[in-house]
CSV table of N, CA and C in Angstrom, one decimal:
chain,number,residue,atom,x,y,z
A,1,UNK,N,-17.5,-58.4,-1.7
A,1,UNK,CA,-18.0,-57.5,-2.7
A,1,UNK,C,-16.8,-56.8,-3.4
A,2,UNK,N,-17.0,-56.5,-4.6
A,2,UNK,CA,-15.9,-55.8,-5.4
A,2,UNK,C,-16.5,-54.6,-6.1
A,3,UNK,N,-15.7,-53.6,-6.3
A,3,UNK,CA,-16.2,-52.4,-7.0
A,3,UNK,C,-15.4,-52.3,-8.3
A,4,UNK,N,-16.1,-52.3,-9.4
A,4,UNK,CA,-15.4,-52.2,-10.7
A,4,UNK,C,-15.1,-50.7,-11.1
A,5,UNK,N,-13.9,-50.5,-11.5
A,5,UNK,CA,-13.6,-49.1,-12.0
A,5,UNK,C,-13.1,-49.3,-13.5
A,6,UNK,N,-13.9,-48.8,-14.4
A,6,UNK,CA,-13.6,-48.9,-15.8
A,6,UNK,C,-12.6,-47.7,-16.1
A,7,UNK,N,-11.5,-48.0,-16.7
A,7,UNK,CA,-10.5,-46.9,-17.0
A,7,UNK,C,-10.7,-46.4,-18.4
A,8,UNK,N,-10.3,-45.2,-18.6
A,8,UNK,CA,-10.2,-44.6,-20.0
A,8,UNK,C,-9.1,-45.3,-20.7
A,9,UNK,N,-9.0,-45.1,-22.0
A,9,UNK,CA,-7.9,-45.7,-22.8
A,9,UNK,C,-6.6,-45.1,-22.3
A,10,UNK,N,-6.5,-43.8,-22.0
A,10,UNK,CA,-5.3,-43.2,-21.6
A,10,UNK,C,-4.8,-43.8,-20.3
A,11,UNK,N,-5.7,-43.9,-19.3
A,11,UNK,CA,-5.4,-44.5,-18.0
A,11,UNK,C,-5.0,-45.9,-18.1
A,12,UNK,N,-5.7,-46.6,-19.0
A,12,UNK,CA,-5.5,-48.1,-19.2
A,12,UNK,C,-4.0,-48.3,-19.6
A,13,UNK,N,-3.5,-47.4,-20.5
A,13,UNK,CA,-2.1,-47.6,-20.9
A,13,UNK,C,-1.1,-47.4,-19.7
A,14,UNK,N,-1.5,-46.5,-18.8
A,14,UNK,CA,-0.6,-46.2,-17.6
A,14,UNK,C,-0.6,-47.3,-16.5
A,15,UNK,N,-1.8,-48.0,-16.4
A,15,UNK,CA,-1.9,-49.0,-15.3
A,15,UNK,C,-2.2,-50.4,-15.9
A,16,UNK,N,-1.5,-50.8,-16.9
A,16,UNK,CA,-1.7,-52.1,-17.6
A,16,UNK,C,-1.7,-53.2,-16.6
A,17,UNK,N,-0.8,-53.2,-15.6
A,17,UNK,CA,-0.6,-54.3,-14.6
A,17,UNK,C,-1.9,-54.5,-13.8
A,18,UNK,N,-2.7,-53.4,-13.6
A,18,UNK,CA,-3.9,-53.5,-12.7
A,18,UNK,C,-5.1,-54.0,-13.5
A,19,UNK,N,-5.1,-53.9,-14.8
A,19,UNK,CA,-6.3,-54.1,-15.6
A,19,UNK,C,-6.6,-55.6,-15.6
A,20,UNK,N,-7.8,-55.9,-15.3
A,20,UNK,CA,-8.3,-57.3,-15.3
A,20,UNK,C,-9.3,-57.5,-16.5
A,21,UNK,N,-9.4,-58.6,-17.0
A,21,UNK,CA,-10.4,-58.8,-18.1
A,21,UNK,C,-11.5,-59.7,-17.7
A,22,UNK,N,-11.3,-60.6,-16.7
A,22,UNK,CA,-12.4,-61.5,-16.3
A,22,UNK,C,-13.0,-60.9,-15.0
A,23,UNK,N,-14.3,-60.6,-15.1
A,23,UNK,CA,-15.0,-60.1,-13.9
A,23,UNK,C,-16.1,-61.1,-13.6
A,24,UNK,N,-15.9,-61.8,-12.5
A,24,UNK,CA,-16.9,-62.9,-12.2
A,24,UNK,C,-17.8,-62.5,-11.0
A,25,UNK,N,-17.3,-61.7,-10.1
A,25,UNK,CA,-18.1,-61.4,-8.9
A,25,UNK,C,-19.2,-60.3,-9.2
A,26,UNK,N,-20.1,-60.2,-8.3
A,26,UNK,CA,-21.2,-59.2,-8.4
A,26,UNK,C,-20.6,-57.8,-8.1
A,27,UNK,N,-21.2,-56.8,-8.7
A,27,UNK,CA,-20.9,-55.5,-8.4
A,27,UNK,C,-21.4,-55.1,-7.0
A,28,UNK,N,-20.7,-54.2,-6.3
A,28,UNK,CA,-21.1,-53.8,-5.0
A,28,UNK,C,-22.2,-52.8,-5.0
A,29,UNK,N,-22.7,-52.3,-3.9
A,29,UNK,CA,-23.8,-51.4,-3.7
A,29,UNK,C,-23.6,-50.1,-4.4
A,30,UNK,N,-22.3,-49.7,-4.5
A,30,UNK,CA,-22.0,-48.4,-5.1
A,30,UNK,C,-22.0,-48.4,-6.6
A,31,UNK,N,-22.0,-49.6,-7.2
A,31,UNK,CA,-22.1,-49.8,-8.7
A,31,UNK,C,-20.7,-49.5,-9.3
A,32,UNK,N,-20.7,-49.3,-10.6
A,32,UNK,CA,-19.5,-49.2,-11.3
A,32,UNK,C,-19.0,-47.7,-11.2
A,33,UNK,N,-17.7,-47.6,-11.4
A,33,UNK,CA,-17.1,-46.2,-11.4
A,33,UNK,C,-16.3,-46.1,-12.8
A,34,UNK,N,-16.0,-44.9,-13.2
A,34,UNK,CA,-15.2,-44.7,-14.4
A,34,UNK,C,-14.1,-43.8,-14.0
A,35,UNK,N,-12.9,-44.0,-14.5
A,35,UNK,CA,-11.7,-43.2,-14.1
A,35,UNK,C,-11.0,-42.8,-15.4
A,36,UNK,N,-10.5,-41.6,-15.3
A,36,UNK,CA,-9.7,-41.1,-16.4
A,36,UNK,C,-8.5,-40.3,-15.8
A,37,UNK,N,-7.5,-40.1,-16.6
A,37,UNK,CA,-6.3,-39.4,-16.1
A,37,UNK,C,-6.3,-38.0,-16.8
A,38,UNK,N,-5.8,-37.0,-16.0
A,38,UNK,CA,-5.5,-35.7,-16.6
A,38,UNK,C,-4.2,-35.2,-15.9
A,39,UNK,N,-3.6,-34.3,-16.6
A,39,UNK,CA,-2.3,-33.7,-16.1
A,39,UNK,C,-2.5,-32.3,-15.6
A,40,UNK,N,-1.9,-32.0,-14.5
A,40,UNK,CA,-1.9,-30.7,-13.9
A,40,UNK,C,-0.5,-30.4,-13.4
A,41,UNK,N,0.1,-29.4,-13.8
A,41,UNK,CA,1.5,-29.1,-13.5
A,41,UNK,C,2.4,-30.3,-13.7
A,42,UNK,N,2.2,-31.0,-14.8
A,42,UNK,CA,3.0,-32.1,-15.2
A,42,UNK,C,2.9,-33.3,-14.1
A,43,UNK,N,1.9,-33.3,-13.4
A,43,UNK,CA,1.6,-34.4,-12.5
A,43,UNK,C,0.3,-35.1,-12.9
A,44,UNK,N,0.4,-36.4,-12.8
A,44,UNK,CA,-0.8,-37.2,-13.2
A,44,UNK,C,-1.8,-37.2,-12.1
A,45,UNK,N,-3.0,-36.9,-12.4
A,45,UNK,CA,-4.2,-36.9,-11.5
A,45,UNK,C,-5.3,-37.8,-12.1
A,46,UNK,N,-6.1,-38.3,-11.2
A,46,UNK,CA,-7.2,-39.2,-11.7
A,46,UNK,C,-8.5,-38.5,-11.3
A,47,UNK,N,-9.4,-38.5,-12.3
A,47,UNK,CA,-10.8,-38.1,-12.0
A,47,UNK,C,-11.6,-39.4,-12.0
A,48,UNK,N,-12.2,-39.8,-10.9
A,48,UNK,CA,-13.0,-41.0,-10.8
A,48,UNK,C,-14.5,-40.6,-10.5
A,49,UNK,N,-15.4,-41.1,-11.3
A,49,UNK,CA,-16.8,-40.7,-11.1
A,49,UNK,C,-17.6,-42.0,-11.0
A,50,UNK,N,-18.6,-41.9,-10.1
A,50,UNK,CA,-19.6,-43.0,-9.9
A,50,UNK,C,-20.6,-42.9,-11.0
A,51,UNK,N,-20.9,-44.0,-11.6
A,51,UNK,CA,-21.9,-44.0,-12.8
A,51,UNK,C,-23.3,-43.7,-12.3
A,52,UNK,N,-23.7,-44.3,-11.1
A,52,UNK,CA,-25.1,-44.1,-10.6
A,52,UNK,C,-25.4,-42.7,-10.2
A,53,UNK,N,-24.4,-42.1,-9.5
A,53,UNK,CA,-24.6,-40.8,-8.8
A,53,UNK,C,-23.9,-39.6,-9.4
A,54,UNK,N,-22.9,-39.9,-10.3
A,54,UNK,CA,-22.0,-38.9,-10.9
A,54,UNK,C,-21.2,-38.2,-9.8
A,55,UNK,N,-21.0,-38.9,-8.7
A,55,UNK,CA,-20.2,-38.4,-7.6
A,55,UNK,C,-18.7,-38.5,-8.0
A,56,UNK,N,-18.0,-37.4,-7.7
A,56,UNK,CA,-16.6,-37.3,-8.2
A,56,UNK,C,-15.6,-37.5,-7.0
A,57,UNK,N,-14.5,-38.1,-7.3
A,57,UNK,CA,-13.3,-38.1,-6.4
A,57,UNK,C,-12.1,-37.8,-7.3
A,58,UNK,N,-11.2,-37.0,-6.8
A,58,UNK,CA,-10.0,-36.7,-7.5
A,58,UNK,C,-8.8,-37.2,-6.7
A,59,UNK,N,-7.9,-37.9,-7.4
A,59,UNK,CA,-6.7,-38.3,-6.8
A,59,UNK,C,-5.6,-37.5,-7.5
A,60,UNK,N,-4.7,-36.8,-6.7
A,60,UNK,CA,-3.7,-36.0,-7.3
A,60,UNK,C,-2.3,-36.6,-7.1
A,61,UNK,N,-1.5,-36.3,-8.1
A,61,UNK,CA,-0.1,-36.7,-8.1
A,61,UNK,C,0.1,-38.2,-7.9
A,62,UNK,N,-0.5,-39.0,-8.7
A,62,UNK,CA,-0.4,-40.4,-8.6
A,62,UNK,C,0.8,-40.9,-9.5
A,63,UNK,N,1.7,-41.5,-8.8
A,63,UNK,CA,2.9,-42.0,-9.4
A,63,UNK,C,2.8,-43.6,-9.6
A,64,UNK,N,3.7,-44.1,-10.4
A,64,UNK,CA,3.7,-45.6,-10.6
A,64,UNK,C,3.9,-46.3,-9.3
A,65,UNK,N,4.7,-45.8,-8.4
A,65,UNK,CA,4.9,-46.5,-7.1
A,65,UNK,C,3.7,-46.5,-6.2
A,66,UNK,N,2.7,-45.6,-6.5
A,66,UNK,CA,1.5,-45.5,-5.7
A,66,UNK,C,0.5,-46.6,-6.1
A,67,UNK,N,0.7,-47.2,-7.3
A,67,UNK,CA,-0.3,-48.2,-7.8
A,67,UNK,C,-0.5,-49.4,-6.9
A,68,UNK,N,0.6,-49.8,-6.2
A,68,UNK,CA,0.4,-51.0,-5.3
A,68,UNK,C,-0.5,-50.6,-4.1
A,69,UNK,N,-0.6,-49.4,-3.8
A,69,UNK,CA,-1.5,-48.9,-2.7
A,69,UNK,C,-2.8,-48.2,-3.2
A,70,UNK,N,-3.1,-48.3,-4.5
A,70,UNK,CA,-4.1,-47.5,-5.1
A,70,UNK,C,-5.5,-47.7,-4.4
A,71,UNK,N,-5.8,-49.0,-3.9
A,71,UNK,CA,-7.0,-49.2,-3.2
A,71,UNK,C,-7.2,-48.4,-2.0
A,72,UNK,N,-6.1,-48.4,-1.2
A,72,UNK,CA,-6.1,-47.6,0.1
A,72,UNK,C,-6.2,-46.1,-0.3
A,73,UNK,N,-5.4,-45.6,-1.3
A,73,UNK,CA,-5.5,-44.2,-1.7
A,73,UNK,C,-6.9,-43.8,-2.1
A,74,UNK,N,-7.5,-44.7,-2.9
A,74,UNK,CA,-8.9,-44.3,-3.3
A,74,UNK,C,-9.9,-44.3,-2.2
A,75,UNK,N,-9.8,-45.3,-1.3
A,75,UNK,CA,-10.7,-45.3,-0.1
A,75,UNK,C,-10.6,-44.1,0.8
A,76,UNK,N,-9.3,-43.7,1.0
A,76,UNK,CA,-9.0,-42.5,1.9
A,76,UNK,C,-9.5,-41.3,1.2
A,77,UNK,N,-9.3,-41.1,-0.1
A,77,UNK,CA,-9.7,-39.9,-0.9
A,77,UNK,C,-11.3,-39.9,-0.9
A,78,UNK,N,-11.9,-41.0,-1.1
A,78,UNK,CA,-13.4,-41.1,-1.2
A,78,UNK,C,-14.0,-40.7,0.2
A,79,UNK,N,-13.4,-41.3,1.2
A,79,UNK,CA,-13.9,-41.0,2.6
A,79,UNK,C,-13.7,-39.5,2.9
A,80,UNK,N,-12.5,-39.0,2.6
A,80,UNK,CA,-12.2,-37.6,2.9
A,80,UNK,C,-13.2,-36.7,2.1
A,81,UNK,N,-13.5,-37.0,0.9
A,81,UNK,CA,-14.5,-36.2,0.1
A,81,UNK,C,-15.9,-36.3,0.7
A,82,UNK,N,-16.3,-37.5,1.1
A,82,UNK,CA,-17.6,-37.7,1.8
A,82,UNK,C,-17.7,-36.8,3.0
A,83,UNK,N,-16.7,-36.8,3.8
A,83,UNK,CA,-16.7,-36.0,5.0
A,83,UNK,C,-16.7,-34.5,4.7
A,84,UNK,N,-15.9,-34.0,3.7
A,84,UNK,CA,-15.9,-32.6,3.2
A,84,UNK,C,-17.3,-32.2,2.7
A,85,UNK,N,-18.0,-33.2,2.0
A,85,UNK,CA,-19.3,-32.9,1.4
A,85,UNK,C,-20.4,-33.0,2.5
A,86,UNK,N,-20.1,-33.3,3.7
A,86,UNK,CA,-21.1,-33.4,4.7
A,86,UNK,C,-21.8,-34.7,4.8
A,87,UNK,N,-21.3,-35.7,4.2
A,87,UNK,CA,-21.9,-37.0,4.3
A,87,UNK,C,-21.2,-37.8,5.4
A,88,UNK,N,-21.8,-37.8,6.5
A,88,UNK,CA,-21.1,-38.4,7.7
A,88,UNK,C,-21.4,-39.9,7.8
A,89,UNK,N,-20.3,-40.7,7.8
A,89,UNK,CA,-20.4,-42.1,7.9
A,89,UNK,C,-19.0,-42.5,8.4
A,90,UNK,N,-18.9,-43.8,8.9
A,90,UNK,CA,-17.6,-44.2,9.4
A,90,UNK,C,-16.8,-44.9,8.3
A,91,UNK,N,-15.5,-44.9,8.5
A,91,UNK,CA,-14.6,-45.4,7.4
A,91,UNK,C,-14.8,-46.9,7.2
A,92,UNK,N,-15.1,-47.6,8.2
A,92,UNK,CA,-15.4,-49.1,8.0
A,92,UNK,C,-16.6,-49.3,7.1
A,93,UNK,N,-17.6,-48.5,7.3
A,93,UNK,CA,-18.8,-48.6,6.5
A,93,UNK,C,-18.5,-48.4,5.0
A,94,UNK,N,-17.7,-47.3,4.7
A,94,UNK,CA,-17.3,-47.0,3.4
A,94,UNK,C,-16.4,-48.1,2.8
A,95,UNK,N,-15.4,-48.5,3.6
A,95,UNK,CA,-14.5,-49.6,3.1
A,95,UNK,C,-15.3,-50.9,2.8
A,96,UNK,N,-16.2,-51.2,3.6
A,96,UNK,CA,-17.0,-52.4,3.4
A,96,UNK,C,-17.9,-52.3,2.2
A,97,UNK,N,-18.5,-51.1,1.9
A,97,UNK,CA,-19.3,-51.0,0.7
A,97,UNK,C,-18.5,-51.0,-0.6
A,98,UNK,N,-17.2,-50.5,-0.5
A,98,UNK,CA,-16.3,-50.5,-1.6
A,98,UNK,C,-15.8,-51.9,-1.9
A,99,UNK,N,-15.4,-52.6,-0.8
A,99,UNK,CA,-14.8,-53.9,-0.9
A,99,UNK,C,-13.4,-53.7,-1.6
A,100,UNK,N,-13.2,-54.6,-2.5
A,100,UNK,CA,-11.9,-54.5,-3.3
A,100,UNK,C,-12.2,-53.8,-4.6
A,101,UNK,N,-11.1,-53.3,-5.2
A,101,UNK,CA,-11.3,-52.6,-6.5
A,101,UNK,C,-10.8,-53.5,-7.6
A,102,UNK,N,-11.6,-53.5,-8.7
A,102,UNK,CA,-11.3,-54.2,-9.9
A,102,UNK,C,-11.1,-53.2,-11.0
A,103,UNK,N,-9.9,-53.0,-11.6
A,103,UNK,CA,-9.7,-52.1,-12.7
A,103,UNK,C,-9.9,-52.9,-14.0
A,104,UNK,N,-10.8,-52.3,-14.8
A,104,UNK,CA,-11.3,-53.0,-16.0
A,104,UNK,C,-11.0,-52.0,-17.2
A,105,UNK,N,-10.9,-52.6,-18.4
A,105,UNK,CA,-10.8,-51.8,-19.6
A,105,UNK,C,-12.0,-50.9,-19.8
A,106,UNK,N,-12.0,-50.0,-20.6
A,106,UNK,CA,-13.0,-49.0,-20.9
A,106,UNK,C,-14.3,-49.7,-21.2
A,107,UNK,N,-15.5,-49.2,-20.8
A,107,UNK,CA,-16.8,-49.7,-21.1
A,107,UNK,C,-17.5,-48.8,-22.1
A,108,UNK,N,-16.8,-47.8,-22.6
A,108,UNK,CA,-17.3,-46.8,-23.6
A,108,UNK,C,-18.6,-46.2,-23.1
A,109,UNK,N,-18.8,-45.9,-21.9
A,109,UNK,CA,-19.9,-45.2,-21.3
A,109,UNK,C,-19.9,-43.8,-21.8
A,110,UNK,N,-20.6,-43.4,-22.8
A,110,UNK,CA,-20.5,-42.1,-23.4
A,110,UNK,C,-21.0,-41.0,-22.5
A,111,UNK,N,-22.1,-41.3,-21.8
A,111,UNK,CA,-22.7,-40.3,-20.9
A,111,UNK,C,-21.7,-39.9,-19.8
A,112,UNK,N,-21.0,-40.9,-19.2
A,112,UNK,CA,-20.1,-40.7,-18.1
A,112,UNK,C,-18.8,-40.0,-18.7
A,113,UNK,N,-18.4,-40.4,-19.9
A,113,UNK,CA,-17.2,-39.8,-20.5
A,113,UNK,C,-17.5,-38.3,-20.8
A,114,UNK,N,-18.6,-38.0,-21.3
A,114,UNK,CA,-19.0,-36.6,-21.5
A,114,UNK,C,-19.1,-35.8,-20.2
A,115,UNK,N,-19.6,-36.4,-19.2
A,115,UNK,CA,-19.7,-35.8,-17.9
A,115,UNK,C,-18.3,-35.5,-17.4
A,116,UNK,N,-17.4,-36.5,-17.5
A,116,UNK,CA,-16.0,-36.3,-17.0
A,116,UNK,C,-15.3,-35.2,-17.8
A,117,UNK,N,-15.5,-35.2,-19.1
A,117,UNK,CA,-14.8,-34.2,-19.9
A,117,UNK,C,-15.3,-32.8,-19.5
A,118,UNK,N,-16.6,-32.6,-19.2
A,118,UNK,CA,-17.1,-31.4,-18.8
A,118,UNK,C,-16.5,-30.9,-17.5
A,119,UNK,N,-16.3,-31.8,-16.5
A,119,UNK,CA,-15.7,-31.5,-15.2
A,119,UNK,C,-14.2,-31.2,-15.4
A,120,UNK,N,-13.6,-31.8,-16.3
A,120,UNK,CA,-12.2,-31.5,-16.6
A,120,UNK,C,-12.0,-30.1,-17.1
A,121,UNK,N,-13.0,-29.6,-17.9
A,121,UNK,CA,-13.0,-28.2,-18.3
A,121,UNK,C,-13.2,-27.3,-17.2
A,122,UNK,N,-14.0,-27.7,-16.2
A,122,UNK,CA,-14.2,-26.9,-15.0
A,122,UNK,C,-12.8,-26.7,-14.3
A,123,UNK,N,-12.1,-27.9,-14.1
A,123,UNK,CA,-10.8,-27.9,-13.5
A,123,UNK,C,-9.8,-27.0,-14.2
A,124,UNK,N,-9.9,-27.1,-15.5
A,124,UNK,CA,-9.0,-26.3,-16.4
A,124,UNK,C,-9.2,-24.8,-16.1
A,125,UNK,N,-10.5,-24.4,-16.0
A,125,UNK,CA,-10.9,-23.1,-15.7
A,125,UNK,C,-10.3,-22.6,-14.4
A,126,UNK,N,-10.4,-23.5,-13.3
A,126,UNK,CA,-10.0,-23.1,-12.0
A,126,UNK,C,-8.4,-23.1,-11.9
A,127,UNK,N,-7.8,-23.8,-12.8
A,127,UNK,CA,-6.3,-23.8,-12.9
A,127,UNK,C,-5.8,-22.4,-13.0
A,128,UNK,N,-6.5,-21.6,-13.8
A,128,UNK,CA,-6.0,-20.2,-14.0
A,128,UNK,C,-6.3,-19.3,-12.8
A,129,UNK,N,-7.3,-19.7,-12.0
A,129,UNK,CA,-7.7,-18.9,-10.8
A,129,UNK,C,-6.7,-19.2,-9.7
A,130,UNK,N,-6.2,-20.4,-9.6
A,130,UNK,CA,-5.4,-20.8,-8.4
A,130,UNK,C,-3.9,-20.9,-8.8
A,131,UNK,N,-3.6,-21.0,-10.1
A,131,UNK,CA,-2.2,-21.0,-10.5
A,131,UNK,C,-1.7,-22.5,-10.6
A,132,UNK,N,-1.2,-23.0,-9.5
A,132,UNK,CA,-0.6,-24.4,-9.5
A,132,UNK,C,-1.4,-25.4,-8.7
A,133,UNK,N,-1.1,-26.6,-8.9
A,133,UNK,CA,-1.8,-27.7,-8.2
A,133,UNK,C,-1.7,-27.6,-6.7
A,134,UNK,N,-0.6,-27.1,-6.2
A,134,UNK,CA,-0.4,-27.0,-4.8
A,134,UNK,C,-1.3,-25.9,-4.2
A,135,UNK,N,-1.7,-24.9,-5.0
A,135,UNK,CA,-2.6,-23.9,-4.5
A,135,UNK,C,-4.0,-24.2,-4.6
A,136,UNK,N,-4.4,-25.3,-5.3
A,136,UNK,CA,-5.7,-25.6,-5.6
A,136,UNK,C,-6.3,-26.4,-4.4
A,137,UNK,N,-7.4,-25.9,-3.9
A,137,UNK,CA,-8.1,-26.7,-2.8
A,137,UNK,C,-9.0,-27.8,-3.4
A,138,UNK,N,-8.3,-28.9,-3.6
A,138,UNK,CA,-8.9,-30.0,-4.4
A,138,UNK,C,-10.3,-30.5,-3.8
A,139,UNK,N,-10.4,-30.6,-2.5
A,139,UNK,CA,-11.6,-31.1,-1.9
A,139,UNK,C,-12.7,-30.0,-2.1
A,140,UNK,N,-12.4,-28.8,-2.0
A,140,UNK,CA,-13.4,-27.7,-2.3
A,140,UNK,C,-13.8,-27.7,-3.7
A,141,UNK,N,-12.9,-27.8,-4.7
A,141,UNK,CA,-13.2,-27.8,-6.1
A,141,UNK,C,-14.1,-29.0,-6.4
A,142,UNK,N,-13.7,-30.2,-5.8
A,142,UNK,CA,-14.5,-31.4,-6.1
A,142,UNK,C,-15.9,-31.2,-5.5
A,143,UNK,N,-16.0,-30.6,-4.3
A,143,UNK,CA,-17.3,-30.3,-3.7
A,143,UNK,C,-18.2,-29.4,-4.6
A,144,UNK,N,-17.5,-28.4,-5.3
A,144,UNK,CA,-18.2,-27.5,-6.2
A,144,UNK,C,-18.8,-28.3,-7.4
A,145,UNK,N,-18.0,-29.3,-7.9
A,145,UNK,CA,-18.5,-30.1,-9.0
A,145,UNK,C,-19.6,-31.0,-8.5
A,146,UNK,N,-19.5,-31.5,-7.3
A,146,UNK,CA,-20.5,-32.5,-6.8
A,146,UNK,C,-21.8,-31.8,-6.5
A,147,UNK,N,-21.8,-30.4,-6.3
A,147,UNK,CA,-23.0,-29.7,-6.0
A,147,UNK,C,-23.6,-29.1,-7.3
A,148,UNK,N,-23.0,-29.3,-8.4
A,148,UNK,CA,-23.6,-28.9,-9.7
A,148,UNK,C,-24.8,-29.7,-10.0
A,149,UNK,N,-25.9,-29.1,-10.5
A,149,UNK,CA,-27.1,-29.8,-10.8
A,149,UNK,C,-26.8,-30.8,-11.9
A,150,UNK,N,-27.4,-32.0,-11.7
A,150,UNK,CA,-27.2,-33.1,-12.7
A,150,UNK,C,-28.6,-33.7,-13.0
A,151,UNK,N,-28.8,-34.3,-14.1
A,151,UNK,CA,-30.0,-35.0,-14.5
A,151,UNK,C,-29.9,-36.5,-14.3
A,152,UNK,N,-30.8,-37.0,-13.4
A,152,UNK,CA,-30.9,-38.4,-13.3
A,152,UNK,C,-32.4,-38.8,-13.5
A,153,UNK,N,-32.6,-39.7,-14.4
A,153,UNK,CA,-34.0,-40.1,-14.7
A,153,UNK,C,-34.2,-40.0,-16.2
A,154,UNK,N,-35.4,-40.4,-16.6
A,154,UNK,CA,-35.7,-40.4,-18.0
A,154,UNK,C,-36.5,-39.2,-18.4
A,155,UNK,N,-37.3,-38.6,-17.6
A,155,UNK,CA,-38.1,-37.5,-18.0
A,155,UNK,C,-37.4,-36.2,-17.9
A,156,UNK,N,-38.1,-35.1,-18.1
A,156,UNK,CA,-37.5,-33.7,-18.0
A,156,UNK,C,-38.2,-32.9,-16.9
A,157,UNK,N,-38.6,-33.6,-15.9
A,157,UNK,CA,-39.3,-32.9,-14.8
A,157,UNK,C,-38.2,-32.3,-13.9
A,158,UNK,N,-38.6,-31.3,-13.2
A,158,UNK,CA,-37.7,-30.6,-12.2
A,158,UNK,C,-37.2,-31.6,-11.2
A,159,UNK,N,-38.1,-32.6,-10.8
A,159,UNK,CA,-37.7,-33.5,-9.8
A,159,UNK,C,-36.6,-34.5,-10.3
A,160,UNK,N,-36.3,-34.6,-11.6
A,160,UNK,CA,-35.3,-35.4,-12.1
A,160,UNK,C,-33.9,-34.8,-12.0
A,161,UNK,N,-33.9,-33.5,-11.6
A,161,UNK,CA,-32.6,-32.8,-11.4
A,161,UNK,C,-32.2,-32.8,-9.9
A,162,UNK,N,-31.0,-33.1,-9.7
A,162,UNK,CA,-30.5,-33.2,-8.3
A,162,UNK,C,-29.0,-32.9,-8.3
A,163,UNK,N,-28.3,-33.2,-7.3
A,163,UNK,CA,-26.8,-33.1,-7.3
A,163,UNK,C,-26.2,-34.4,-6.8
A,164,UNK,N,-24.9,-34.6,-7.1
A,164,UNK,CA,-24.2,-35.8,-6.8
A,164,UNK,C,-24.2,-36.1,-5.3
A,165,UNK,N,-24.1,-35.1,-4.5
A,165,UNK,CA,-24.0,-35.3,-3.0
A,165,UNK,C,-25.3,-35.9,-2.5
A,166,UNK,N,-26.5,-35.4,-2.9
A,166,UNK,CA,-27.7,-35.9,-2.5
A,166,UNK,C,-27.9,-37.4,-3.0
A,167,UNK,N,-27.5,-37.7,-4.2
A,167,UNK,CA,-27.6,-39.0,-4.7
A,167,UNK,C,-26.7,-40.0,-4.0
A,168,UNK,N,-25.5,-39.5,-3.6
A,168,UNK,CA,-24.5,-40.4,-2.9
A,168,UNK,C,-25.1,-40.7,-1.5
A,169,UNK,N,-25.7,-39.6,-0.9
A,169,UNK,CA,-26.3,-39.8,0.5
A,169,UNK,C,-27.3,-40.9,0.4
A,170,UNK,N,-28.2,-40.9,-0.6
A,170,UNK,CA,-29.2,-41.9,-0.8
A,170,UNK,C,-28.6,-43.3,-0.9
A,171,UNK,N,-27.6,-43.4,-1.8
A,171,UNK,CA,-27.0,-44.6,-2.1
A,171,UNK,C,-26.3,-45.2,-0.8
A,172,UNK,N,-25.6,-44.4,0.0
A,172,UNK,CA,-24.9,-44.9,1.2
A,172,UNK,C,-25.9,-45.3,2.3
A,173,UNK,N,-27.1,-44.7,2.2
A,173,UNK,CA,-28.1,-45.0,3.2
A,173,UNK,C,-28.8,-46.3,3.0
A,174,UNK,N,-28.7,-46.9,1.8
A,174,UNK,CA,-29.3,-48.1,1.5
A,174,UNK,C,-28.8,-49.3,2.3
């Protein structure tokens, strides 16, 4: 199983060597993810969100040398965030569900792009509260964003509103 990660145009320029154009395998249980890059204290950070659940993972201070280990870095960050958010599972289970990562060009998913831009504004707001990247509790801030109410579904019923943590719990339980 493989997990596709669609990159934004900005991130695509930074990770050209990782980008694949032919995707032949089926998508894993977690579905597709979208990734974008943002800068904090002149360091490159990645905001990666799951399209099905809008669950967020933040990778901080990613350098070009880290790209050869990006799969391991992502899995460790994702697992660490799951534990912080109270979603208890074992690492092997998470690693198996992710499988390998396929970095793809942008899919122009406007809903996810808008969602990511909104979360980047939240991070920008917190930057003033904490000062520098070193002082920012990234897992706590990501948890705050993952507990923000989101809308999943077609209707406008109260039951269509949930948060990313609840949705990711459901997805991992499948």
